[in-house]
Tab-separated table of C-alpha atoms in Angstrom:
chain	number	residue	atom	x	y	z
A	1367	UNK	CA	-5.368	30.367	-31.218
A	1368	UNK	CA	-4.374	28.882	-34.560
A	1369	UNK	CA	-7.854	27.485	-35.089
A	1370	UNK	CA	-9.358	30.880	-34.336
A	1371	UNK	CA	-7.097	32.519	-36.844
A	1372	UNK	CA	-7.988	29.982	-39.501
A	1373	UNK	CA	-11.727	30.416	-38.978
A	1374	UNK	CA	-11.424	34.121	-39.662
A	1375	UNK	CA	-9.552	33.572	-42.915
A	1376	UNK	CA	-11.411	34.911	-45.981
A	1377	UNK	CA	-9.612	34.338	-49.291
A	1378	UNK	CA	-10.824	36.352	-52.227
A	1379	UNK	CA	-12.001	34.702	-55.425
A	1380	UNK	CA	-9.813	35.807	-58.302
A	1381	UNK	CA	-11.053	39.044	-59.879
A	1382	UNK	CA	-10.175	37.638	-63.286
A	1383	UNK	CA	-13.409	35.612	-63.113
A	1384	UNK	CA	-15.745	38.565	-63.600
A	1385	UNK	CA	-16.047	38.264	-67.362
A	1386	UNK	CA	-19.551	38.226	-68.895
A	1387	UNK	CA	-21.499	34.985	-68.918
A	1388	UNK	CA	-20.996	33.041	-72.156
A	1389	UNK	CA	-24.502	31.779	-72.734
A	1390	UNK	CA	-25.127	28.498	-74.558
A	1391	UNK	CA	-28.607	27.990	-76.051
A	1392	UNK	CA	-30.764	25.491	-74.179
A	1393	UNK	CA	-33.605	23.333	-75.350
A	1394	UNK	CA	-37.108	24.859	-75.253
A	1395	UNK	CA	-39.399	23.951	-72.362
A	1396	UNK	CA	-41.876	21.090	-72.629
A	1397	UNK	CA	-43.911	22.448	-70.744
A	1398	UNK	CA	-58.113	-0.197	-30.215
A	1399	UNK	CA	-59.764	-1.134	-33.518
A	1400	UNK	CA	-63.065	0.469	-34.320
A	1401	UNK	CA	-65.785	-2.073	-35.016
A	1402	UNK	CA	-67.219	-0.277	-38.017
A	1403	UNK	CA	-65.605	0.921	-41.217
A	1404	UNK	CA	-63.868	4.303	-40.770
A	1405	UNK	CA	-65.647	7.241	-42.333
A	1406	UNK	CA	-63.954	9.547	-44.791
A	1407	UNK	CA	-63.025	12.890	-43.284
A	1408	UNK	CA	-64.579	15.907	-44.938
A	1409	UNK	CA	-63.987	19.546	-44.066
A	1410	UNK	CA	-67.049	21.791	-43.855
A	1411	UNK	CA	-65.648	24.982	-45.287
A	1412	UNK	CA	-66.855	28.538	-45.112
A	1413	UNK	CA	-68.006	29.980	-48.440
A	1414	UNK	CA	-64.744	31.838	-48.943
A	1415	UNK	CA	-62.616	28.815	-48.064
A	1416	UNK	CA	-64.667	26.500	-50.232
A	1417	UNK	CA	-64.150	28.802	-53.182
A	1418	UNK	CA	-60.445	28.905	-52.477
A	1419	UNK	CA	-60.099	25.110	-52.358
A	1420	UNK	CA	-62.694	24.041	-54.961
A	1421	UNK	CA	-61.038	20.825	-56.141
A	1422	UNK	CA	-62.562	19.666	-59.403
A	1423	UNK	CA	-61.404	16.072	-59.065
A	1424	UNK	CA	-62.001	14.329	-55.769
A	1425	UNK	CA	-61.651	10.877	-54.315
A	1426	UNK	CA	-62.368	9.260	-50.931
A	1427	UNK	CA	-60.009	10.837	-48.424
A	1428	UNK	CA	-57.652	8.430	-46.645
A	1429	UNK	CA	-55.710	9.419	-43.542
A	1430	UNK	CA	-54.033	7.867	-40.493
A	1431	UNK	CA	-56.440	9.936	-38.360
A	1432	UNK	CA	-59.979	8.701	-39.057
A	1433	UNK	CA	-63.448	9.210	-37.647
A	1434	UNK	CA	-65.050	5.857	-36.967
A	1435	UNK	CA	-68.729	4.986	-36.912
A	1436	UNK	CA	-68.807	5.696	-33.180
A	1437	UNK	CA	-67.997	9.361	-33.880
A	1438	UNK	CA	-64.601	9.253	-32.178
A	1439	UNK	CA	-61.308	10.223	-33.793
A	1440	UNK	CA	-58.666	7.491	-34.012
A	1441	UNK	CA	-54.948	7.660	-34.736
A	1442	UNK	CA	-54.338	4.430	-36.569
A	1443	UNK	CA	-56.632	2.270	-34.374
A	1444	UNK	CA	-56.156	4.115	-31.090
A	1445	UNK	CA	-58.825	6.480	-29.775
A	1446	UNK	CA	-57.374	10.006	-29.462
A	1447	UNK	CA	-59.635	10.806	-26.489
A	1448	UNK	CA	-58.120	7.883	-24.573
A	1449	UNK	CA	-54.623	9.155	-25.348
A	1450	UNK	CA	-55.617	12.570	-23.986
A	1451	UNK	CA	-56.577	10.918	-20.686
A	1452	UNK	CA	-53.164	9.292	-20.251
A	1453	UNK	CA	-50.740	12.136	-21.130
A	1454	UNK	CA	-49.962	15.563	-19.691
A	1455	UNK	CA	-52.906	17.948	-19.623
A	1456	UNK	CA	-51.596	20.490	-22.101
A	1457	UNK	CA	-51.458	20.806	-25.904
A	1458	UNK	CA	-49.401	18.038	-27.482
A	1459	UNK	CA	-48.359	16.744	-30.883
A	1460	UNK	CA	-49.507	13.229	-31.776
A	1461	UNK	CA	-47.905	11.289	-34.658
A	1462	UNK	CA	-48.493	8.011	-36.442
A	1463	UNK	CA	-45.161	6.212	-36.733
A	1464	UNK	CA	-46.607	3.747	-39.295
A	1465	UNK	CA	-47.710	6.649	-41.495
A	1466	UNK	CA	-44.172	8.030	-41.524
A	1467	UNK	CA	-43.017	4.633	-42.754
A	1468	UNK	CA	-45.745	4.478	-45.409
A	1469	UNK	CA	-44.789	7.921	-46.702
A	1470	UNK	CA	-41.127	6.957	-47.069
A	1471	UNK	CA	-42.053	3.697	-48.764
A	1472	UNK	CA	-44.135	5.642	-51.306
A	1473	UNK	CA	-41.032	7.609	-52.330
A	1474	UNK	CA	-38.829	4.509	-52.369
A	1475	UNK	CA	-41.301	2.739	-54.626
A	1476	UNK	CA	-41.496	5.740	-56.949
A	1477	UNK	CA	-37.704	5.859	-57.261
A	1478	UNK	CA	-37.246	2.226	-58.291
A	1479	UNK	CA	-34.947	2.010	-61.285
A	1480	UNK	CA	-33.151	5.252	-60.465
A	1481	UNK	CA	-29.977	5.886	-58.509
A	1482	UNK	CA	-31.239	8.313	-55.893
A	1483	UNK	CA	-31.049	9.907	-52.464
A	1484	UNK	CA	-34.180	10.767	-50.482
A	1485	UNK	CA	-32.884	13.756	-48.525
A	1486	UNK	CA	-35.369	14.482	-45.729
A	1487	UNK	CA	-35.608	18.230	-45.075
A	1488	UNK	CA	-34.882	18.470	-41.351
A	1489	UNK	CA	-36.296	22.007	-41.195
A	1490	UNK	CA	-39.787	20.502	-41.589
A	1491	UNK	CA	-39.537	18.617	-38.298
A	1492	UNK	CA	-36.394	18.185	-36.224
A	1493	UNK	CA	-37.559	15.640	-33.623
A	1494	UNK	CA	-34.568	13.391	-32.939
A	1495	UNK	CA	-36.638	10.199	-32.615
A	1496	UNK	CA	-38.330	10.877	-35.955
A	1497	UNK	CA	-34.950	11.544	-37.573
A	1498	UNK	CA	-33.580	8.265	-36.252
A	1499	UNK	CA	-36.604	6.462	-37.696
A	1500	UNK	CA	-36.179	8.138	-41.102
A	1501	UNK	CA	-32.470	7.298	-41.131
A	1502	UNK	CA	-33.368	3.690	-40.366
A	1503	UNK	CA	-35.674	3.700	-43.381
A	1504	UNK	CA	-32.764	4.697	-45.624
A	1505	UNK	CA	-33.211	8.454	-45.904
A	1506	UNK	CA	-30.461	11.000	-46.177
A	1507	UNK	CA	-30.849	14.503	-44.754
A	1508	UNK	CA	-31.103	18.044	-46.066
A	1509	UNK	CA	-29.659	20.688	-43.756
A	1510	UNK	CA	-30.015	24.453	-43.656
A	1511	UNK	CA	-27.984	25.269	-40.540
A	1512	UNK	CA	-24.976	24.051	-38.649
A	1513	UNK	CA	-27.117	22.736	-35.824
A	1514	UNK	CA	-29.229	20.745	-38.276
A	1515	UNK	CA	-25.981	19.229	-39.525
A	1516	UNK	CA	-24.966	18.384	-35.953
A	1517	UNK	CA	-28.397	16.875	-35.296
A	1518	UNK	CA	-28.206	14.761	-38.471
A	1519	UNK	CA	-24.841	13.413	-37.338
A	1520	UNK	CA	-26.267	12.711	-33.859
A	1521	UNK	CA	-29.161	10.829	-35.472
A	1522	UNK	CA	-26.692	8.667	-37.378
A	1523	UNK	CA	-27.239	9.863	-40.945
A	1524	UNK	CA	-24.545	8.976	-43.456
A	1525	UNK	CA	-22.774	12.320	-44.163
A	1526	UNK	CA	-22.326	11.287	-47.796
A	1527	UNK	CA	-26.137	11.230	-48.112
A	1528	UNK	CA	-26.528	14.716	-46.605
A	1529	UNK	CA	-26.885	18.018	-48.450
A	1530	UNK	CA	-26.100	21.376	-46.833
A	1531	UNK	CA	-28.305	24.156	-48.267
A	1532	UNK	CA	-28.800	27.788	-47.352
A	1533	UNK	CA	-28.151	31.305	-48.568
A	1534	UNK	CA	-26.115	32.369	-45.529
A	1535	UNK	CA	-24.073	29.384	-44.386
A	1536	UNK	CA	-21.499	30.263	-41.719
A	1537	UNK	CA	-17.829	29.469	-42.103
A	1538	UNK	CA	-17.572	27.376	-38.936
A	1539	UNK	CA	-20.544	25.271	-40.077
A	1540	UNK	CA	-19.028	24.843	-43.533
A	1541	UNK	CA	-15.813	23.623	-41.903
A	1542	UNK	CA	-17.802	20.882	-40.149
A	1543	UNK	CA	-19.541	20.027	-43.434
A	1544	UNK	CA	-16.168	19.778	-45.196
A	1545	UNK	CA	-14.725	17.600	-42.440
A	1546	UNK	CA	-17.701	15.218	-42.564
A	1547	UNK	CA	-17.881	14.994	-46.371
A	1548	UNK	CA	-21.436	16.233	-46.934
A	1549	UNK	CA	-22.602	17.739	-50.225
A	1550	UNK	CA	-22.679	21.543	-50.120
A	1551	UNK	CA	-24.816	23.729	-52.360
A	1552	UNK	CA	-23.218	26.918	-53.659
A	1553	UNK	CA	-25.709	29.769	-53.332
A	1554	UNK	CA	-23.727	32.962	-54.056
A	1555	UNK	CA	-20.316	34.459	-54.698
A	1556	UNK	CA	-19.626	34.977	-50.983
A	1557	UNK	CA	-20.913	31.464	-50.242
A	1558	UNK	CA	-18.406	30.052	-52.703
A	1559	UNK	CA	-15.657	32.076	-51.051
A	1560	UNK	CA	-16.592	30.674	-47.636
A	1561	UNK	CA	-16.694	27.104	-48.962
A	1562	UNK	CA	-13.190	27.524	-50.386
A	1563	UNK	CA	-11.999	28.824	-47.003
A	1564	UNK	CA	-13.689	25.951	-45.177
A	1565	UNK	CA	-12.060	23.404	-47.486
A	1566	UNK	CA	-8.616	24.853	-46.741
A	1567	UNK	CA	-9.232	24.860	-42.975
A	1568	UNK	CA	-10.542	21.302	-42.997
A	1569	UNK	CA	-7.900	20.098	-45.433
A	1570	UNK	CA	-10.648	18.397	-47.448
A	1571	UNK	CA	-11.975	18.862	-50.975
A	1572	UNK	CA	-15.701	19.691	-50.835
A	1573	UNK	CA	-18.251	18.121	-53.178
A	1574	UNK	CA	-20.412	21.013	-54.318
A	1575	UNK	CA	-23.565	21.494	-56.352
A	1576	UNK	CA	-24.500	24.808	-57.944
A	1577	UNK	CA	-27.923	25.951	-56.780
A	1578	UNK	CA	-29.286	27.513	-59.953
A	1579	UNK	CA	-32.368	29.694	-59.822
A	1580	UNK	CA	-34.385	28.442	-62.807
A	1581	UNK	CA	-36.913	31.324	-62.611
A	1582	UNK	CA	-39.875	28.936	-62.670
A	1583	UNK	CA	-43.098	30.111	-61.012
A	1584	UNK	CA	-44.298	27.359	-58.614
A	1585	UNK	CA	-47.739	29.034	-58.281
A	1586	UNK	CA	-47.719	28.960	-54.469
A	1587	UNK	CA	-47.824	31.482	-51.606
A	1588	UNK	CA	-44.964	33.984	-52.160
A	1589	UNK	CA	-43.489	33.189	-48.735
A	1590	UNK	CA	-42.794	29.601	-49.834
A	1591	UNK	CA	-41.710	30.291	-53.428
A	1592	UNK	CA	-37.944	29.856	-53.782
A	1593	UNK	CA	-37.235	29.324	-57.476
A	1594	UNK	CA	-38.282	32.579	-59.133
A	1595	UNK	CA	-36.083	35.507	-60.076
A	1596	UNK	CA	-37.015	37.545	-56.984
A	1597	UNK	CA	-36.008	34.831	-54.514
A	1598	UNK	CA	-33.104	35.302	-52.112
A	1599	UNK	CA	-31.977	31.751	-52.923
A	1600	UNK	CA	-29.703	30.478	-55.641
A	1601	UNK	CA	-27.500	31.641	-58.467
A	1602	UNK	CA	-28.913	33.724	-61.295
A	1603	UNK	CA	-28.720	31.522	-64.355
A	1604	UNK	CA	-26.922	34.200	-66.366
A	1605	UNK	CA	-24.067	34.041	-63.806
A	1606	UNK	CA	-23.466	30.323	-64.316
A	1607	UNK	CA	-20.260	30.760	-66.303
A	1608	UNK	CA	-18.701	32.911	-63.585
A	1609	UNK	CA	-19.256	30.138	-61.038
A	1610	UNK	CA	-17.913	27.465	-63.377
A	1611	UNK	CA	-14.718	29.444	-63.843
A	1612	UNK	CA	-14.489	30.029	-60.078
A	1613	UNK	CA	-14.703	26.294	-59.424
A	1614	UNK	CA	-12.027	25.649	-62.070
A	1615	UNK	CA	-9.794	28.143	-60.274
A	1616	UNK	CA	-9.937	26.094	-57.037
A	1617	UNK	CA	-9.273	22.462	-58.001
A	1618	UNK	CA	-7.746	21.625	-54.608
A	1619	UNK	CA	-10.761	22.870	-52.670
A	1620	UNK	CA	-13.836	22.182	-54.805
A	1621	UNK	CA	-15.212	19.330	-56.857
A	1622	UNK	CA	-18.344	20.201	-58.815
A	1623	UNK	CA	-20.573	17.112	-58.770
A	1624	UNK	CA	-24.041	18.398	-59.602
A	1625	UNK	CA	-26.685	21.043	-60.035
A	1626	UNK	CA	-29.541	21.872	-57.714
A	1627	UNK	CA	-32.794	23.791	-57.843
A	1628	UNK	CA	-35.665	24.237	-55.417
A	1629	UNK	CA	-38.908	25.784	-56.612
A	1630	UNK	CA	-40.894	26.232	-53.419
A	1631	UNK	CA	-43.345	24.411	-51.189
A	1632	UNK	CA	-46.971	23.176	-51.264
A	1633	UNK	CA	-46.659	22.545	-55.028
A	1634	UNK	CA	-49.627	20.673	-56.493
A	1635	UNK	CA	-48.706	20.646	-60.213
A	1636	UNK	CA	-45.897	18.243	-61.028
A	1637	UNK	CA	-45.477	19.675	-64.531
A	1638	UNK	CA	-43.705	22.540	-62.775
A	1639	UNK	CA	-41.006	20.097	-61.645
A	1640	UNK	CA	-40.598	18.876	-65.211
A	1641	UNK	CA	-40.301	22.448	-66.482
A	1642	UNK	CA	-37.452	23.006	-64.035
A	1643	UNK	CA	-35.836	19.633	-64.769
A	1644	UNK	CA	-35.744	20.388	-68.517
A	1645	UNK	CA	-33.858	23.584	-67.760
A	1646	UNK	CA	-31.555	21.864	-65.288
A	1647	UNK	CA	-30.482	18.991	-67.540
A	1648	UNK	CA	-29.637	21.499	-70.241
A	1649	UNK	CA	-27.489	23.391	-67.741
A	1650	UNK	CA	-25.862	20.071	-66.857
A	1651	UNK	CA	-25.137	19.462	-70.548
A	1652	UNK	CA	-23.484	22.865	-70.684
A	1653	UNK	CA	-21.458	22.156	-67.542
A	1654	UNK	CA	-20.335	18.733	-68.782
A	1655	UNK	CA	-19.272	20.263	-72.089
A	1656	UNK	CA	-16.688	22.243	-70.116
A	1657	UNK	CA	-15.090	19.094	-68.712
A	1658	UNK	CA	-16.857	18.755	-65.356
A	1659	UNK	CA	-17.883	15.250	-64.242
A	1660	UNK	CA	-21.353	16.157	-63.003
A	1661	UNK	CA	-23.354	13.156	-61.799
A	1662	UNK	CA	-26.109	14.590	-59.584
A	1663	UNK	CA	-29.338	16.433	-60.281
A	1664	UNK	CA	-31.084	17.734	-57.171
A	1665	UNK	CA	-34.655	18.864	-57.935
A	1666	UNK	CA	-35.460	19.885	-54.357
A	1667	UNK	CA	-38.761	19.134	-52.674
A	1668	UNK	CA	-42.040	20.926	-52.170
A	1669	UNK	CA	-44.789	18.416	-53.020
A	1670	UNK	CA	-48.107	19.571	-51.520
A	1671	UNK	CA	-50.689	17.642	-49.483
A	1672	UNK	CA	-54.484	17.811	-49.042
A	1673	UNK	CA	-54.712	20.206	-46.095
A	1674	UNK	CA	-58.436	20.683	-46.760
A	1675	UNK	CA	-59.339	17.000	-46.335
A	1676	UNK	CA	-61.725	17.533	-49.208
A	1677	UNK	CA	-60.568	14.530	-51.226
A	1678	UNK	CA	-58.677	16.553	-53.827
A	1679	UNK	CA	-56.694	14.332	-56.187
A	1680	UNK	CA	-53.155	15.598	-55.677
A	1681	UNK	CA	-49.947	14.310	-57.244
A	1682	UNK	CA	-48.212	11.428	-55.495
A	1683	UNK	CA	-44.469	10.836	-55.149
A	1684	UNK	CA	-44.726	8.510	-58.156
A	1685	UNK	CA	-46.416	11.245	-60.188
A	1686	UNK	CA	-43.561	13.581	-59.303
A	1687	UNK	CA	-40.757	11.147	-60.078
A	1688	UNK	CA	-42.362	9.983	-63.325
A	1689	UNK	CA	-42.320	13.542	-64.668
A	1690	UNK	CA	-38.516	13.661	-64.452
A	1691	UNK	CA	-37.587	9.978	-64.766
A	1692	UNK	CA	-36.720	9.946	-68.489
A	1693	UNK	CA	-34.749	13.161	-68.243
A	1694	UNK	CA	-32.661	11.738	-65.388
A	1695	UNK	CA	-32.078	8.447	-67.199
A	1696	UNK	CA	-31.211	10.207	-70.468
A	1697	UNK	CA	-28.259	11.934	-68.773
A	1698	UNK	CA	-27.288	8.959	-66.544
A	1699	UNK	CA	-27.722	11.105	-63.419
A	1700	UNK	CA	-28.148	10.349	-59.748
A	1701	UNK	CA	-31.361	12.018	-58.577
A	1702	UNK	CA	-31.565	13.821	-55.245
A	1703	UNK	CA	-34.951	14.857	-53.901
A	1704	UNK	CA	-35.608	16.834	-50.738
A	1705	UNK	CA	-39.077	15.995	-49.367
A	1706	UNK	CA	-40.110	17.448	-46.024
A	1707	UNK	CA	-43.812	18.255	-45.880
A	1708	UNK	CA	-44.876	15.288	-48.008
A	1709	UNK	CA	-43.017	12.879	-45.697
A	1710	UNK	CA	-44.165	14.187	-42.326
A	1711	UNK	CA	-47.080	16.663	-42.478
A	1712	UNK	CA	-49.986	14.216	-42.643
A	1713	UNK	CA	-48.560	11.980	-39.906
A	1714	UNK	CA	-49.464	14.306	-37.046
A	1715	UNK	CA	-52.027	16.552	-35.415
A	1716	UNK	CA	-51.875	19.107	-32.615
A	1717	UNK	CA	-54.232	17.986	-29.848
A	1718	UNK	CA	-55.859	20.741	-27.787
A	1719	UNK	CA	-58.563	21.175	-25.160
A	1720	UNK	CA	-61.393	23.685	-25.377
A	1721	UNK	CA	-61.098	26.390	-22.739
A	1722	UNK	CA	-64.462	27.902	-23.607
A	1723	UNK	CA	-66.790	29.345	-26.237
A	1724	UNK	CA	-67.625	33.032	-26.603
A	1725	UNK	CA	-69.207	35.512	-28.996
A	1726	UNK	CA	-68.660	39.211	-29.589
A	1727	UNK	CA	-72.096	39.614	-31.104
A	1728	UNK	CA	-70.992	39.215	-34.728
A	1729	UNK	CA	-68.437	36.423	-34.505
A	1730	UNK	CA	-68.214	33.206	-32.511
A	1731	UNK	CA	-64.985	31.885	-31.016
A	1732	UNK	CA	-63.789	28.536	-29.745
A	1733	UNK	CA	-60.900	29.316	-27.384
A	1734	UNK	CA	-58.423	26.470	-26.928
A	1735	UNK	CA	-55.248	25.963	-24.894
A	1736	UNK	CA	-53.130	25.675	-28.045
A	1737	UNK	CA	-52.115	28.784	-29.967
A	1738	UNK	CA	-49.937	30.401	-32.608
A	1739	UNK	CA	-46.998	29.712	-30.274
A	1740	UNK	CA	-47.416	25.974	-30.822
A	1741	UNK	CA	-48.618	26.182	-34.444
A	1742	UNK	CA	-47.961	29.378	-36.379
A	1743	UNK	CA	-48.724	28.428	-40.006
A	1744	UNK	CA	-52.270	29.883	-40.075
A	1745	UNK	CA	-51.063	33.170	-38.584
A	1746	UNK	CA	-47.902	33.345	-40.700
A	1747	UNK	CA	-49.175	32.176	-44.110
A	1748	UNK	CA	-52.949	32.336	-43.658
A	1749	UNK	CA	-52.612	28.577	-44.097
A	1750	UNK	CA	-55.621	26.275	-43.880
A	1751	UNK	CA	-55.414	23.157	-41.702
A	1752	UNK	CA	-58.415	20.921	-41.062
A	1753	UNK	CA	-59.927	21.156	-37.559
A	1754	UNK	CA	-62.345	18.817	-35.831
A	1755	UNK	CA	-63.456	17.577	-32.420
A	1756	UNK	CA	-62.055	14.273	-31.166
A	1757	UNK	CA	-65.366	12.945	-29.799
A	1758	UNK	CA	-69.011	13.159	-30.887
A	1759	UNK	CA	-70.867	16.268	-29.749
A	1760	UNK	CA	-74.057	15.950	-27.752
A	1761	UNK	CA	-77.229	15.550	-29.796
A	1762	UNK	CA	-78.394	19.050	-28.846
A	1763	UNK	CA	-75.099	20.792	-29.701
A	1764	UNK	CA	-75.763	23.622	-32.157
A	1765	UNK	CA	-73.599	23.715	-35.291
A	1766	UNK	CA	-72.216	27.211	-35.764
A	1767	UNK	CA	-69.445	29.032	-37.574
A	1768	UNK	CA	-66.447	29.686	-35.321
A	1769	UNK	CA	-62.977	31.141	-35.384
A	1770	UNK	CA	-60.734	28.720	-33.469
A	1771	UNK	CA	-58.328	30.845	-31.451
A	1772	UNK	CA	-55.755	30.537	-28.694
A	1773	UNK	CA	-54.965	32.523	-25.543
A	1774	UNK	CA	-51.937	34.423	-26.900
A	1775	UNK	CA	-52.277	38.208	-26.665
A	1776	UNK	CA	-52.366	38.829	-30.438
A	1777	UNK	CA	-55.309	39.209	-32.792
A	1778	UNK	CA	-53.299	37.049	-35.192
A	1779	UNK	CA	-53.528	34.130	-32.748
A	1780	UNK	CA	-55.869	31.811	-34.625
A	1781	UNK	CA	-55.712	28.204	-35.760
A	1782	UNK	CA	-58.640	28.412	-38.146
A	1783	UNK	CA	-61.252	30.910	-39.281
A	1784	UNK	CA	-64.927	30.433	-40.201
A	1785	UNK	CA	-65.096	26.717	-39.355
A	1786	UNK	CA	-68.496	25.061	-39.035
A	1787	UNK	CA	-68.353	22.893	-35.915
A	1788	UNK	CA	-70.741	21.595	-33.256
A	1789	UNK	CA	-70.563	23.875	-30.221
A	1790	UNK	CA	-68.074	22.055	-27.967
A	1791	UNK	CA	-68.229	21.664	-24.221
A	1792	UNK	CA	-65.526	22.993	-21.924
A	1793	UNK	CA	-62.569	20.594	-21.899
A	1794	UNK	CA	-63.542	18.868	-25.144
A	1795	UNK	CA	-60.688	17.667	-27.342
A	1796	UNK	CA	-60.027	19.495	-30.616
A	1797	UNK	CA	-57.315	18.698	-33.146
A	1798	UNK	CA	-55.550	20.655	-35.872
A	1799	UNK	CA	-54.608	18.147	-38.564
A	1800	UNK	CA	-51.556	17.740	-40.797
A	1801	UNK	CA	-49.313	19.407	-38.249
A	1802	UNK	CA	-46.195	17.306	-38.730
A	1803	UNK	CA	-44.352	19.816	-40.922
A	1804	UNK	CA	-43.394	23.411	-40.111
A	1805	UNK	CA	-45.445	23.440	-36.910
A	1806	UNK	CA	-43.475	22.116	-33.940
A	1807	UNK	CA	-40.250	23.100	-35.717
A	1808	UNK	CA	-41.505	26.718	-35.813
A	1809	UNK	CA	-42.991	26.717	-32.302
A	1810	UNK	CA	-41.961	29.450	-29.879
A	1811	UNK	CA	-42.262	30.421	-26.234
A	1812	UNK	CA	-44.144	33.649	-26.973
A	1813	UNK	CA	-46.249	34.696	-23.948
A	1814	UNK	CA	-44.146	32.050	-22.159
A	1815	UNK	CA	-46.202	29.315	-23.805
A	1816	UNK	CA	-43.700	26.511	-23.325
A	1817	UNK	CA	-43.172	24.162	-26.258
A	1818	UNK	CA	-45.360	21.065	-25.997
A	1819	UNK	CA	-44.535	17.357	-25.676
A	1820	UNK	CA	-44.683	14.987	-28.628
A	1821	UNK	CA	-45.967	11.400	-28.775
A	1822	UNK	CA	-46.447	8.792	-31.448
A	1823	UNK	CA	-48.572	5.731	-31.920
A	1824	UNK	CA	-46.325	2.767	-32.709
A	1825	UNK	CA	-46.969	-0.156	-35.023
A	1826	UNK	CA	-48.395	-2.270	-32.185
A	1827	UNK	CA	-50.821	0.467	-31.089
A	1828	UNK	CA	-48.805	1.555	-28.049
A	1829	UNK	CA	-48.232	5.249	-27.396
A	1830	UNK	CA	-44.723	6.529	-26.660
A	1831	UNK	CA	-43.406	9.951	-25.750
A	1832	UNK	CA	-40.818	11.138	-28.275
A	1833	UNK	CA	-40.148	14.608	-26.853
A	1834	UNK	CA	-40.451	16.009	-23.357
A	1835	UNK	CA	-42.486	19.165	-22.796
A	1836	UNK	CA	-40.636	22.342	-21.956
A	1837	UNK	CA	-41.402	23.844	-18.551
A	1838	UNK	CA	-41.193	27.159	-16.756
A	1839	UNK	CA	-38.184	25.786	-14.879
A	1840	UNK	CA	-36.428	25.218	-18.213
A	1841	UNK	CA	-36.876	28.924	-18.964
A	1842	UNK	CA	-35.465	29.976	-15.602
A	1843	UNK	CA	-32.341	27.830	-16.114
A	1844	UNK	CA	-31.191	30.189	-18.884
A	1845	UNK	CA	-30.614	32.873	-16.231
A	1846	UNK	CA	-28.930	30.795	-13.516
A	1847	UNK	CA	-25.498	31.975	-12.490
A	1848	UNK	CA	-25.685	35.272	-14.358
């Protein structure tokens, strides 16, 4: 009963802290091995898609999924068609474990010379086996819910290398965060109030960072923009002084250790990160001038990838880190970054089978067993992900323009529109690439499409299951005994 009473406790922040923000001027912005050499993958886009992508600078496209000279798709050096013959006959996610390692190593190499934390964003992909692998590679974790925090602890992450984000964190989850010693980002006045309450319940001082909204336009889809003035995330920069005074008023509960910003996702211009970092280090100067020992700058994540497989020259982790390196060193800061997509997206594809091909007279459709229930990004964001067949089509297969769709009873159920593909046979394998991030983690059981299994190809070329498929019986269990 006492614990219940404590969890409902809501202390009020002192009303004496509502004075106007005392603004300090900041510096201006400066703004099985294939026998032949693998072929580069190249998307054949519709006219509208080609115009949308239109990369000016291109290079040979490299990927862990490659088409070899025999026309078959390989994951690392294992033929995807052979994997399909050995696993359950249903859509499944297939990962390259070595590619996950290579992606982490790219960030570690970029961060040499800096004191840093690579905080993997668990929301991108919450597979426990993948999390354990990332933890083994030295990553920390970025959490946006209490269950993500619990999963990070289950996977063995060091709590002191974990960051708890979110604009609506619950008190009971904040209590766990306080008990475990994770960093907590302050997102609002009521969030600060809840963190203070959690600290008192846990009997622990919480290390907090202020999530400041820098009002920088990341030039991405509005659904994945998080650092502009209209975002639901973060503290308005003109309210900074109020939060500094609130932290000062609670020395037994809060220790301010850093500042945080997050601009958005799928960002392809690293200068945007520098623009934000210039603002943030000036805010840190202002905070330090008031006596706070602030040692951390968290610049978030959001680095984009080449979803089009068109060979676009996109910024690398090193490009990103190099844009902020001197700023971080000039203030003797520990850098926290929060990659999700750029660590896991290109390591995976969703493998499907063709159910059939149809036309309505004006449009052609390839109908597959996968759907928006397994992979919702195209339906949700109108996102483009590269699609191809896993084996060579017959010599007489006609190349046509298709919408690739699933069986879910929604017109929005598509995986790709206006894709030029050889007409596939019934049962042919078809993959949706770069599905490691925000695909399985957003999967649903809509139309009772049960969430699929997951596998990865290991370093030695063996294939291992890393998540069991959900079944109809799993659904029924939720109603047993009611």
